Amino acid sequence: MLNVTVIGSGNVAQHLIRAFTKADGVNVSQAFARKPGNILHLLPEEKIVSDFSLLQYADIYIIAVTDNAITEVSAQLPFKNRLVVHTSGSIPMDELYPHNRRGVFYPLQTFSKKKEVDFSAIPVCLESESAEDYKLLITLANSISAKIFNINSNQRKALHVAAVFASNFTNHLYTLASDICNEHNLPFDILKPLITETSAKVQHLPPAEAQTGPAVRHDSKTIEAHLQLLKEDNQKEIYQILTQSIQAHAEKL
Ligand SMILES: NC(=O)c1ccc[n+]([C@@H]2O[C@H](COP(=O)([O-])OP(=O)(O)OC[C@H]3O[C@@H](n4cnc5c(N)ncnc54)[C@H](OP(=O)(O)O)[C@@H]3O)[C@@H](O)[C@H]2O)c1
């Protein structure tokens, strides 16, 4: 049985606690939360601490706090030579304080507390300082996911940038699309089949091949009409930058 302690009580911490609680061979022995109320629905009160000095022995400590706080939190852990990992896509492993054995357990998915996820399909990117700790991390990752990847800190940084383009920026474009719908009394729901098909298509085709729309067709009259319709400078700028990017990329093919 692997004893795991989760540090943090936000999106990732809550999803990990839920997944490990259901997993075979793993026990969430404790969790650290500055606001214990955030995770009382997931763990019994006696397992939640708000003081690092109350942390007991665990095989693996998972720091799932904001990127900015990872180094500071790792430095506050009151023990040495235990396995401590973080869950960030962009923070190098060696930013964890060196008094413990270090590693990374990065689940490549977008997590929001209110939305359930199927962990078995989520890639987990692992890194560690020693082969022995890597085996422990594989055992832990295998308990919740079938997709394990060995990714070093440099690769993970690039992967995270790719993920920001694929998910965070795309979601912001949904937000702008929703604003445009609202401005014209249209329901955002009408776009949902299009959104579903757009993401389904890249499961079968390279994204550049799946590109459609006025930019890749060089339909300049339509592009001009769209720019006329957009009210906000920010929307116009994004429309122009993406149009140029689509056209420049298509020329390279
Ligand atoms: N969300 C995602 O989609 C996602 C996906 C993969 C990886 N990650 C990574 O997972 C980590 C957590 O992200 P998240 O989305 O779960 O963040 P989040 O929902 O904003 O939660 C952040 C957590 O960090 C805690 N925290 C912040 N500063 C702290 C400090 N100085 N000491 C102790 N705890 C502190 C917060 O505690 P309070 O509630 O008390 O403020 C909160 O529990 C990040 O490294 C992120 O890059 C996120």
mmCIF file of C-alpha atoms and ligand atoms in Angstrom:
data_model
loop_
_atom_site.group_PDB
_atom_site.id
_atom_site.type_symbol
_atom_site.label_atom_id
_atom_site.label_comp_id
_atom_site.label_asym_id
_atom_site.label_seq_id
_atom_site.Cartn_x
_atom_site.Cartn_y
_atom_site.Cartn_z
ATOM 1 C CA MET A 1 0.000 0.000 0.000
ATOM 2 C CA LEU A 2 1.431 3.396 -1.041
ATOM 3 C CA ASN A 3 0.753 6.165 1.466
ATOM 4 C CA VAL A 4 0.296 9.508 -0.228
ATOM 5 C CA THR A 5 -0.077 13.000 1.214
ATOM 6 C CA VAL A 6 -1.585 15.715 -0.955
ATOM 7 C CA ILE A 7 -0.596 19.319 -0.214
ATOM 8 C CA GLY A 8 -3.102 21.902 -1.469
ATOM 9 C CA SER A 9 -6.878 22.007 -1.739
ATOM 10 C CA GLY A 10 -7.502 23.520 -5.178
ATOM 11 C CA ASN A 11 -8.558 22.019 -8.515
ATOM 12 C CA VAL A 12 -5.745 19.492 -8.940
ATOM 13 C CA ALA A 13 -5.487 18.551 -5.261
ATOM 14 C CA GLN A 14 -9.205 17.787 -5.104
ATOM 15 C CA HIS A 15 -9.172 15.680 -8.274
ATOM 16 C CA LEU A 16 -6.094 13.763 -7.085
ATOM 17 C CA ILE A 17 -7.578 13.098 -3.626
ATOM 18 C CA ARG A 18 -10.777 11.828 -5.265
ATOM 19 C CA ALA A 19 -8.884 9.601 -7.727
ATOM 20 C CA PHE A 20 -6.432 8.145 -5.164
ATOM 21 C CA THR A 21 -9.250 7.497 -2.699
ATOM 22 C CA LYS A 22 -10.899 5.242 -5.310
ATOM 23 C CA ALA A 23 -7.620 3.625 -6.471
ATOM 24 C CA ASP A 24 -6.400 0.196 -5.419
ATOM 25 C CA GLY A 25 -3.105 0.034 -3.549
ATOM 26 C CA VAL A 26 -3.067 3.719 -2.561
ATOM 27 C CA ASN A 27 -4.042 5.356 0.697
ATOM 28 C CA VAL A 28 -4.415 9.129 1.048
ATOM 29 C CA SER A 29 -2.973 9.243 4.530
ATOM 30 C CA GLN A 30 -3.228 13.020 4.961
ATOM 31 C CA ALA A 31 -3.845 16.259 3.130
ATOM 32 C CA PHE A 32 -2.562 19.746 3.906
ATOM 33 C CA ALA A 33 -4.984 22.624 3.323
ATOM 34 C CA ARG A 34 -4.774 26.213 4.514
ATOM 35 C CA LYS A 35 -8.577 26.111 4.388
ATOM 36 C CA PRO A 36 -9.561 22.588 5.540
ATOM 37 C CA GLY A 37 -13.213 23.272 4.659
ATOM 38 C CA ASN A 38 -12.232 23.061 0.952
ATOM 39 C CA ILE A 39 -11.672 19.298 1.184
ATOM 40 C CA LEU A 40 -13.910 18.179 4.046
ATOM 41 C CA HIS A 41 -16.238 16.600 1.463
ATOM 42 C CA LEU A 42 -13.349 14.390 0.314
ATOM 43 C CA LEU A 43 -11.526 13.319 3.480
ATOM 44 C CA PRO A 44 -12.358 12.845 7.168
ATOM 45 C CA GLU A 45 -11.455 15.844 9.316
ATOM 46 C CA GLU A 46 -8.696 13.999 11.204
ATOM 47 C CA LYS A 47 -6.755 13.473 7.958
ATOM 48 C CA ILE A 48 -6.642 17.188 7.095
ATOM 49 C CA VAL A 49 -3.932 19.391 8.604
ATOM 50 C CA SER A 50 -3.166 23.092 8.253
ATOM 51 C CA ASP A 51 0.195 22.972 9.948
ATOM 52 C CA PHE A 52 3.203 21.413 8.208
ATOM 53 C CA SER A 53 4.548 20.161 11.547
ATOM 54 C CA LEU A 54 1.549 17.774 11.760
ATOM 55 C CA LEU A 55 2.480 15.925 8.563
ATOM 56 C CA GLN A 56 3.212 12.254 9.218
ATOM 57 C CA TYR A 57 5.354 9.842 7.212
ATOM 58 C CA ALA A 58 4.137 9.146 3.668
ATOM 59 C CA ASP A 59 5.797 7.358 0.742
ATOM 60 C CA ILE A 60 5.055 10.309 -1.555
ATOM 61 C CA TYR A 61 4.106 13.949 -0.877
ATOM 62 C CA ILE A 62 2.349 15.664 -3.781
ATOM 63 C CA ILE A 63 2.536 19.470 -3.775
ATOM 64 C CA ALA A 64 -0.472 20.702 -5.783
ATOM 65 C CA VAL A 65 -0.316 24.428 -5.049
ATOM 66 C CA THR A 66 -0.012 27.453 -7.349
ATOM 67 C CA ASP A 67 3.236 27.483 -9.356
ATOM 68 C CA ASN A 68 4.484 30.550 -7.459
ATOM 69 C CA ALA A 69 4.195 28.784 -4.079
ATOM 70 C CA ILE A 70 5.826 25.427 -4.958
ATOM 71 C CA THR A 71 9.387 26.300 -3.875
ATOM 72 C CA GLU A 72 8.223 28.054 -0.715
ATOM 73 C CA VAL A 73 5.927 25.183 0.307
ATOM 74 C CA SER A 74 8.607 22.550 -0.416
ATOM 75 C CA ALA A 75 11.064 24.506 1.758
ATOM 76 C CA GLN A 76 8.624 24.443 4.676
ATOM 77 C CA LEU A 77 8.325 20.650 4.823
ATOM 78 C CA PRO A 78 9.766 19.653 8.210
ATOM 79 C CA PHE A 79 11.480 16.418 7.150
ATOM 80 C CA LYS A 80 14.365 15.247 4.962
ATOM 81 C CA ASN A 81 15.074 12.630 2.305
ATOM 82 C CA ARG A 82 11.434 11.805 1.545
ATOM 83 C CA LEU A 83 9.937 11.785 -1.957
ATOM 84 C CA VAL A 84 8.302 15.148 -2.734
ATOM 85 C CA VAL A 85 6.795 15.890 -6.151
ATOM 86 C CA HIS A 86 4.893 18.798 -7.680
ATOM 87 C CA THR A 87 2.118 18.757 -10.281
ATOM 88 C CA SER A 88 3.102 21.728 -12.430
ATOM 89 C CA GLY A 89 3.606 21.742 -16.184
ATOM 90 C CA SER A 90 6.070 24.594 -16.145
ATOM 91 C CA ILE A 91 8.135 24.487 -12.944
ATOM 92 C CA PRO A 92 11.462 22.593 -13.254
ATOM 93 C CA MET A 93 11.914 19.689 -10.827
ATOM 94 C CA ASP A 94 14.958 21.356 -9.263
ATOM 95 C CA GLU A 95 12.852 24.272 -8.024
ATOM 96 C CA LEU A 96 11.684 21.916 -5.281
ATOM 97 C CA TYR A 97 13.767 22.495 -2.150
ATOM 98 C CA PRO A 98 16.686 20.002 -2.165
ATOM 99 C CA HIS A 99 16.391 18.636 1.382
ATOM 100 C CA ASN A 100 14.007 15.966 0.047
ATOM 101 C CA ARG A 101 14.136 13.543 -2.919
ATOM 102 C CA ARG A 102 12.490 15.364 -5.811
ATOM 103 C CA GLY A 103 10.113 14.483 -8.617
ATOM 104 C CA VAL A 104 7.229 15.604 -10.803
ATOM 105 C CA PHE A 105 3.743 14.158 -11.186
ATOM 106 C CA TYR A 106 2.131 16.305 -13.897
ATOM 107 C CA PRO A 107 -1.351 15.248 -15.026
ATOM 108 C CA LEU A 108 -1.870 16.725 -18.500
ATOM 109 C CA GLN A 109 -5.511 17.782 -18.350
ATOM 110 C CA THR A 110 -7.566 20.847 -17.542
ATOM 111 C CA PHE A 111 -9.039 20.440 -14.047
ATOM 112 C CA SER A 112 -11.875 22.449 -12.557
ATOM 113 C CA LYS A 113 -13.346 21.494 -9.189
ATOM 114 C CA LYS A 114 -16.888 21.446 -10.545
ATOM 115 C CA LYS A 115 -16.192 19.144 -13.502
ATOM 116 C CA GLU A 116 -15.519 15.424 -13.082
ATOM 117 C CA VAL A 117 -12.779 13.798 -15.173
ATOM 118 C CA ASP A 118 -11.962 10.229 -16.152
ATOM 119 C CA PHE A 119 -8.437 9.861 -14.765
ATOM 120 C CA SER A 120 -7.777 6.579 -16.594
ATOM 121 C CA ALA A 121 -7.429 8.503 -19.885
ATOM 122 C CA ILE A 122 -5.294 11.350 -18.535
ATOM 123 C CA PRO A 123 -1.580 11.321 -19.451
ATOM 124 C CA VAL A 124 0.595 11.557 -16.351
ATOM 125 C CA CYS A 125 4.087 12.975 -17.001
ATOM 126 C CA LEU A 126 6.663 11.742 -14.525
ATOM 127 C CA GLU A 127 10.190 12.805 -13.630
ATOM 128 C CA SER A 128 12.414 11.970 -10.689
ATOM 129 C CA GLU A 129 16.020 12.230 -9.547
ATOM 130 C CA SER A 130 16.510 8.482 -9.080
ATOM 131 C CA ALA A 131 15.389 5.309 -10.860
ATOM 132 C CA GLU A 132 14.082 3.927 -7.583
ATOM 133 C CA ASP A 133 11.771 6.905 -7.030
ATOM 134 C CA TYR A 134 10.672 6.714 -10.656
ATOM 135 C CA LYS A 135 9.386 3.192 -9.958
ATOM 136 C CA LEU A 136 7.360 4.505 -7.014
ATOM 137 C CA LEU A 137 5.887 7.249 -9.189
ATOM 138 C CA ILE A 138 4.981 4.732 -11.902
ATOM 139 C CA THR A 139 3.180 2.589 -9.329
ATOM 140 C CA LEU A 140 1.290 5.626 -8.084
ATOM 141 C CA ALA A 141 0.426 6.894 -11.595
ATOM 142 C CA ASN A 142 -0.652 3.400 -12.725
ATOM 143 C CA SER A 143 -3.154 3.258 -9.893
ATOM 144 C CA ILE A 144 -5.207 6.003 -11.566
ATOM 145 C CA SER A 145 -4.117 6.199 -15.220
ATOM 146 C CA ALA A 146 -3.139 3.930 -18.079
ATOM 147 C CA LYS A 147 -1.077 6.651 -19.785
ATOM 148 C CA ILE A 148 2.323 7.251 -18.208
ATOM 149 C CA PHE A 149 5.068 9.336 -19.850
ATOM 150 C CA ASN A 150 8.693 9.930 -18.882
ATOM 151 C CA ILE A 151 9.118 13.672 -19.559
ATOM 152 C CA ASN A 152 12.058 15.785 -18.386
ATOM 153 C CA SER A 153 11.755 19.387 -17.155
ATOM 154 C CA ASN A 154 12.697 20.973 -20.528
ATOM 155 C CA GLN A 155 10.255 18.819 -22.479
ATOM 156 C CA ARG A 156 7.544 19.461 -19.882
ATOM 157 C CA LYS A 157 7.989 23.221 -20.279
ATOM 158 C CA ALA A 158 7.401 22.912 -24.042
ATOM 159 C CA LEU A 159 4.494 20.530 -23.472
ATOM 160 C CA HIS A 160 2.914 23.049 -21.152
ATOM 161 C CA VAL A 161 3.216 25.824 -23.759
ATOM 162 C CA ALA A 162 1.574 23.483 -26.305
ATOM 163 C CA ALA A 163 -1.167 22.729 -23.768
ATOM 164 C CA VAL A 164 -1.765 26.452 -23.214
ATOM 165 C CA PHE A 165 -2.327 26.892 -26.965
ATOM 166 C CA ALA A 166 -4.484 23.750 -27.245
ATOM 167 C CA SER A 167 -6.645 24.324 -24.189
ATOM 168 C CA ASN A 168 -6.368 27.676 -22.391
ATOM 169 C CA PHE A 169 -6.269 29.851 -25.523
ATOM 170 C CA THR A 170 -8.969 27.761 -27.196
ATOM 171 C CA ASN A 171 -11.169 28.190 -24.130
ATOM 172 C CA HIS A 172 -10.596 31.952 -24.237
ATOM 173 C CA LEU A 173 -11.725 31.934 -27.866
ATOM 174 C CA TYR A 174 -14.908 30.121 -26.714
ATOM 175 C CA THR A 175 -15.369 32.968 -24.219
ATOM 176 C CA LEU A 176 -15.054 35.578 -26.988
ATOM 177 C CA ALA A 177 -17.446 33.541 -29.166
ATOM 178 C CA SER A 178 -19.892 33.471 -26.261
ATOM 179 C CA ASP A 179 -19.602 37.285 -25.892
ATOM 180 C CA ILE A 180 -20.322 37.767 -29.604
ATOM 181 C CA CYS A 181 -23.374 35.465 -29.324
ATOM 182 C CA ASN A 182 -24.626 37.423 -26.313
ATOM 183 C CA GLU A 183 -24.201 40.752 -28.116
ATOM 184 C CA HIS A 184 -26.399 39.468 -30.951
ATOM 185 C CA ASN A 185 -29.015 37.598 -28.847
ATOM 186 C CA LEU A 186 -27.797 34.188 -29.967
ATOM 187 C CA PRO A 187 -27.511 31.178 -27.624
ATOM 188 C CA PHE A 188 -23.917 29.924 -27.126
ATOM 189 C CA ASP A 189 -25.421 26.387 -27.190
ATOM 190 C CA ILE A 190 -25.893 26.662 -30.946
ATOM 191 C CA LEU A 191 -22.070 26.506 -31.315
ATOM 192 C CA LYS A 192 -21.614 23.375 -29.192
ATOM 193 C CA PRO A 193 -21.903 20.751 -32.001
ATOM 194 C CA LEU A 194 -19.291 22.767 -33.960
ATOM 195 C CA ILE A 195 -16.981 22.857 -30.938
ATOM 196 C CA THR A 196 -17.410 19.102 -30.428
ATOM 197 C CA GLU A 197 -16.699 18.313 -34.084
ATOM 198 C CA THR A 198 -13.651 20.634 -34.194
ATOM 199 C CA SER A 199 -11.985 18.791 -31.323
ATOM 200 C CA ALA A 200 -13.153 15.366 -32.586
ATOM 201 C CA LYS A 201 -11.639 16.015 -36.039
ATOM 202 C CA VAL A 202 -8.065 16.357 -34.741
ATOM 203 C CA GLN A 203 -8.343 12.849 -33.295
ATOM 204 C CA HIS A 204 -8.314 11.674 -36.941
ATOM 205 C CA LEU A 205 -6.556 14.403 -38.966
ATOM 206 C CA PRO A 206 -3.440 16.550 -38.376
ATOM 207 C CA PRO A 207 -4.757 19.951 -37.153
ATOM 208 C CA ALA A 208 -3.318 21.862 -40.127
ATOM 209 C CA GLU A 209 -5.213 19.542 -42.491
ATOM 210 C CA ALA A 210 -8.437 19.988 -40.537
ATOM 211 C CA GLN A 211 -8.318 23.802 -40.871
ATOM 212 C CA THR A 212 -11.349 25.351 -42.603
ATOM 213 C CA GLY A 213 -12.810 28.881 -42.655
ATOM 214 C CA PRO A 214 -12.367 32.196 -44.473
ATOM 215 C CA ALA A 215 -8.682 32.639 -43.518
ATOM 216 C CA VAL A 216 -7.408 29.421 -45.099
ATOM 217 C CA ARG A 217 -9.668 30.015 -48.147
ATOM 218 C CA HIS A 218 -8.371 33.615 -48.467
ATOM 219 C CA ASP A 219 -12.002 34.806 -48.633
ATOM 220 C CA SER A 220 -11.076 38.459 -48.232
ATOM 221 C CA LYS A 221 -14.619 39.884 -48.570
ATOM 222 C CA THR A 222 -15.859 37.684 -45.718
ATOM 223 C CA ILE A 223 -12.830 38.558 -43.579
ATOM 224 C CA GLU A 224 -13.459 42.288 -44.126
ATOM 225 C CA ALA A 225 -17.161 41.867 -43.237
ATOM 226 C CA HIS A 226 -16.235 40.037 -40.012
ATOM 227 C CA LEU A 227 -13.820 42.799 -39.027
ATOM 228 C CA GLN A 228 -16.564 45.403 -39.677
ATOM 229 C CA LEU A 229 -18.982 43.500 -37.426
ATOM 230 C CA LEU A 230 -16.588 43.177 -34.470
ATOM 231 C CA LYS A 231 -17.023 46.058 -32.035
ATOM 232 C CA GLU A 232 -14.056 45.695 -29.723
ATOM 233 C CA ASP A 233 -10.455 46.431 -30.741
ATOM 234 C CA ASN A 234 -9.317 43.379 -28.802
ATOM 235 C CA GLN A 235 -11.619 41.091 -30.825
ATOM 236 C CA LYS A 236 -10.455 42.685 -34.102
ATOM 237 C CA GLU A 237 -6.770 42.282 -33.167
ATOM 238 C CA ILE A 238 -7.153 38.631 -32.230
ATOM 239 C CA TYR A 239 -9.154 37.970 -35.425
ATOM 240 C CA GLN A 240 -6.392 39.574 -37.550
ATOM 241 C CA ILE A 241 -3.491 37.837 -35.792
ATOM 242 C CA LEU A 242 -5.141 34.414 -36.077
ATOM 243 C CA THR A 243 -6.116 35.017 -39.714
ATOM 244 C CA GLN A 244 -2.503 35.920 -40.587
ATOM 245 C CA SER A 245 -1.200 32.931 -38.632
ATOM 246 C CA ILE A 246 -3.562 30.496 -40.400
ATOM 247 C CA GLN A 247 -2.578 31.885 -43.819
ATOM 248 C CA ALA A 248 1.170 31.879 -43.083
ATOM 249 C CA HIS A 249 0.989 28.306 -41.762
ATOM 250 C CA ALA A 250 -0.962 27.124 -44.820
ATOM 251 C CA GLU A 251 1.703 28.624 -47.121
ATOM 252 C CA LYS A 252 4.395 26.502 -45.443
ATOM 253 C CA LEU A 253 2.551 23.248 -46.235
HETATM 254 N N1 LIG B 1 -5.913 23.272 -13.005
HETATM 255 C C1 LIG B 1 -5.325 22.650 -13.976
HETATM 256 O O1 LIG B 1 -5.948 22.449 -15.011
HETATM 257 C C2 LIG B 1 -3.921 22.090 -13.823
HETATM 258 C C3 LIG B 1 -3.550 21.023 -14.663
HETATM 259 C C4 LIG B 1 -2.302 20.424 -14.479
HETATM 260 C C5 LIG B 1 -1.425 20.930 -13.524
HETATM 261 N N2 LIG B 1 -1.790 22.002 -12.754
HETATM 262 C C6 LIG B 1 -0.843 22.454 -11.724
HETATM 263 O O2 LIG B 1 -1.314 22.047 -10.443
HETATM 264 C C7 LIG B 1 -0.962 23.039 -9.456
HETATM 265 C C8 LIG B 1 -2.215 23.505 -8.753
HETATM 266 O O3 LIG B 1 -3.086 24.094 -9.695
HETATM 267 P P1 LIG B 1 -4.648 24.280 -9.354
HETATM 268 O O4 LIG B 1 -5.333 24.574 -10.650
HETATM 269 O O5 LIG B 1 -5.105 23.168 -8.504
HETATM 270 O O6 LIG B 1 -4.580 25.620 -8.497
HETATM 271 P P2 LIG B 1 -5.733 26.252 -7.586
HETATM 272 O O7 LIG B 1 -7.045 25.588 -7.835
HETATM 273 O O8 LIG B 1 -5.611 27.719 -7.752
HETATM 274 O O9 LIG B 1 -5.280 25.838 -6.105
HETATM 275 C C9 LIG B 1 -4.055 26.302 -5.609
HETATM 276 C C10 LIG B 1 -3.849 25.771 -4.211
HETATM 277 O O10 LIG B 1 -2.581 26.262 -3.760
HETATM 278 C C11 LIG B 1 -2.725 26.675 -2.418
HETATM 279 N N3 LIG B 1 -1.680 27.633 -2.087
HETATM 280 C C12 LIG B 1 -1.350 28.761 -2.775
HETATM 281 N N4 LIG B 1 -0.314 29.379 -2.166
HETATM 282 C C13 LIG B 1 -0.003 28.621 -1.083
HETATM 283 C C14 LIG B 1 0.960 28.746 -0.046
HETATM 284 N N5 LIG B 1 1.835 29.767 -0.022
HETATM 285 N N6 LIG B 1 0.993 27.797 0.921
HETATM 286 C C15 LIG B 1 0.129 26.761 0.882
HETATM 287 N N7 LIG B 1 -0.821 26.572 -0.074
HETATM 288 C C16 LIG B 1 -0.883 27.513 -1.036
HETATM 289 C C17 LIG B 1 -4.127 27.274 -2.371
HETATM 290 O O11 LIG B 1 -4.544 27.363 -1.054
HETATM 291 P P3 LIG B 1 -5.742 28.381 -0.624
HETATM 292 O O12 LIG B 1 -7.012 27.747 -1.173
HETATM 293 O O13 LIG B 1 -5.646 28.370 0.845
HETATM 294 O O14 LIG B 1 -5.422 29.695 -1.267
HETATM 295 C C18 LIG B 1 -4.888 26.210 -3.185
HETATM 296 O O15 LIG B 1 -5.209 25.117 -2.378
HETATM 297 C C19 LIG B 1 -0.212 24.143 -10.208
HETATM 298 O O16 LIG B 1 1.171 23.893 -10.110
HETATM 299 C C20 LIG B 1 -0.672 23.972 -11.646
HETATM 300 O O17 LIG B 1 0.297 24.420 -12.574
HETATM 301 C C21 LIG B 1 -3.029 22.591 -12.882
#
